[in-house]
């Protein structure tokens, strides 16, 4: 993750981040390279922050 932003409003918080993923598929050797965004929504329950929702979107990196 990079360019992480965090925000808190009472018992809710959210984080936004850029993400880059590079992986090789074991089965066929394909290389995956994606960039995108990730968001997390947190809720404080009994004084413990818990992730209650996450979303990501990505696009393949063009050479």
PDB file of C-alpha atoms in Angstrom:
ATOM      1  CA  UNK A   1       0.000   0.000   0.000  1.00  0.00           C
ATOM      2  CA  UNK A   2       1.041   3.588  -0.617  1.00  0.00           C
ATOM      3  CA  UNK A   3      -0.491   7.078  -0.378  1.00  0.00           C
ATOM      4  CA  UNK A   4      -2.556   5.981   2.619  1.00  0.00           C
ATOM      5  CA  UNK A   5      -5.208   8.410   3.915  1.00  0.00           C
ATOM      6  CA  UNK A   6      -7.123   7.819   7.148  1.00  0.00           C
ATOM      7  CA  UNK A   7     -10.199   9.584   8.517  1.00  0.00           C
ATOM      8  CA  UNK A   8     -12.061   9.160  11.812  1.00  0.00           C
ATOM      9  CA  UNK A   9     -15.611  10.269  12.650  1.00  0.00           C
ATOM     10  CA  UNK A  10     -16.759   9.045  16.056  1.00  0.00           C
ATOM     11  CA  UNK A  11     -16.964   5.255  16.044  1.00  0.00           C
ATOM     12  CA  UNK A  12     -16.335   5.011  12.296  1.00  0.00           C
ATOM     13  CA  UNK A  13     -13.128   5.372  10.313  1.00  0.00           C
ATOM     14  CA  UNK A  14     -12.069   4.793   6.741  1.00  0.00           C
ATOM     15  CA  UNK A  15      -8.774   4.375   4.959  1.00  0.00           C
ATOM     16  CA  UNK A  16      -7.937   4.890   1.288  1.00  0.00           C
ATOM     17  CA  UNK A  17      -4.779   3.586  -0.354  1.00  0.00           C
ATOM     18  CA  UNK A  18      -3.122   2.955  -3.675  1.00  0.00           C
ATOM     19  CA  UNK A  19      -2.214  -0.682  -4.219  1.00  0.00           C
ATOM     20  CA  UNK A  20       0.121  -2.487  -6.597  1.00  0.00           C
ATOM     21  CA  UNK A  21       0.057  -6.268  -7.013  1.00  0.00           C
ATOM     22  CA  UNK A  22       2.628  -8.423  -8.815  1.00  0.00           C
ATOM     23  CA  UNK A  23       2.180 -12.181  -8.834  1.00  0.00           C
ATOM     24  CA  UNK A  24       3.058 -15.281 -10.815  1.00  0.00           C
ATOM     25  CA  UNK A  25       0.405 -17.966 -11.256  1.00  0.00           C
ATOM     26  CA  UNK A  26       1.974 -21.297 -10.258  1.00  0.00           C
ATOM     27  CA  UNK A  27      -0.207 -23.389 -12.548  1.00  0.00           C
ATOM     28  CA  UNK A  28       0.732 -21.714 -15.840  1.00  0.00           C
ATOM     29  CA  UNK A  29       3.466 -19.169 -15.061  1.00  0.00           C
ATOM     30  CA  UNK A  30       1.404 -16.124 -16.073  1.00  0.00           C
ATOM     31  CA  UNK A  31       2.565 -12.862 -14.515  1.00  0.00           C
ATOM     32  CA  UNK A  32      -0.104 -10.552 -13.126  1.00  0.00           C
ATOM     33  CA  UNK A  33       0.666  -6.862 -12.576  1.00  0.00           C
ATOM     34  CA  UNK A  34      -2.200  -4.614 -11.445  1.00  0.00           C
ATOM     35  CA  UNK A  35      -2.503  -1.174  -9.881  1.00  0.00           C
ATOM     36  CA  UNK A  36      -5.577   0.229  -8.236  1.00  0.00           C
ATOM     37  CA  UNK A  37      -7.248   1.537  -5.110  1.00  0.00           C
ATOM     38  CA  UNK A  38      -8.383  -0.060  -1.861  1.00  0.00           C
ATOM     39  CA  UNK A  39     -10.815   1.309   0.714  1.00  0.00           C
ATOM     40  CA  UNK A  40     -11.489  -0.001   4.204  1.00  0.00           C
ATOM     41  CA  UNK A  41     -14.371   0.931   6.512  1.00  0.00           C
ATOM     42  CA  UNK A  42     -13.809   0.388  10.236  1.00  0.00           C
ATOM     43  CA  UNK A  43     -16.196   0.475  13.196  1.00  0.00           C
ATOM     44  CA  UNK A  44     -15.154   0.734  16.835  1.00  0.00           C
ATOM     45  CA  UNK A  45     -16.955  -2.017  18.743  1.00  0.00           C
ATOM     46  CA  UNK A  46     -16.254  -2.341  22.493  1.00  0.00           C
ATOM     47  CA  UNK A  47     -13.159  -0.109  22.042  1.00  0.00           C
ATOM     48  CA  UNK A  48     -11.711  -2.373  19.324  1.00  0.00           C
ATOM     49  CA  UNK A  49     -11.462  -1.186  15.693  1.00  0.00           C
ATOM     50  CA  UNK A  50     -12.825  -3.821  13.296  1.00  0.00           C
ATOM     51  CA  UNK A  51     -12.942  -3.859   9.503  1.00  0.00           C
ATOM     52  CA  UNK A  52     -16.620  -3.974   8.520  1.00  0.00           C
ATOM     53  CA  UNK A  53     -16.240  -3.452   4.770  1.00  0.00           C
ATOM     54  CA  UNK A  54     -13.521  -3.348   2.135  1.00  0.00           C
ATOM     55  CA  UNK A  55     -13.544  -2.591  -1.574  1.00  0.00           C
ATOM     56  CA  UNK A  56     -10.869  -2.667  -4.244  1.00  0.00           C
ATOM     57  CA  UNK A  57     -10.675  -1.783  -7.889  1.00  0.00           C
ATOM     58  CA  UNK A  58      -7.737  -2.404 -10.168  1.00  0.00           C
ATOM     59  CA  UNK A  59      -6.545  -2.236 -13.732  1.00  0.00           C
ATOM     60  CA  UNK A  60      -3.771  -4.191 -15.445  1.00  0.00           C
ATOM     61  CA  UNK A  61      -0.601  -2.146 -15.895  1.00  0.00           C
ATOM     62  CA  UNK A  62      -0.002  -1.381 -19.562  1.00  0.00           C
ATOM     63  CA  UNK A  63       3.591  -1.638 -20.758  1.00  0.00           C
TER      64      UNK A  63
END
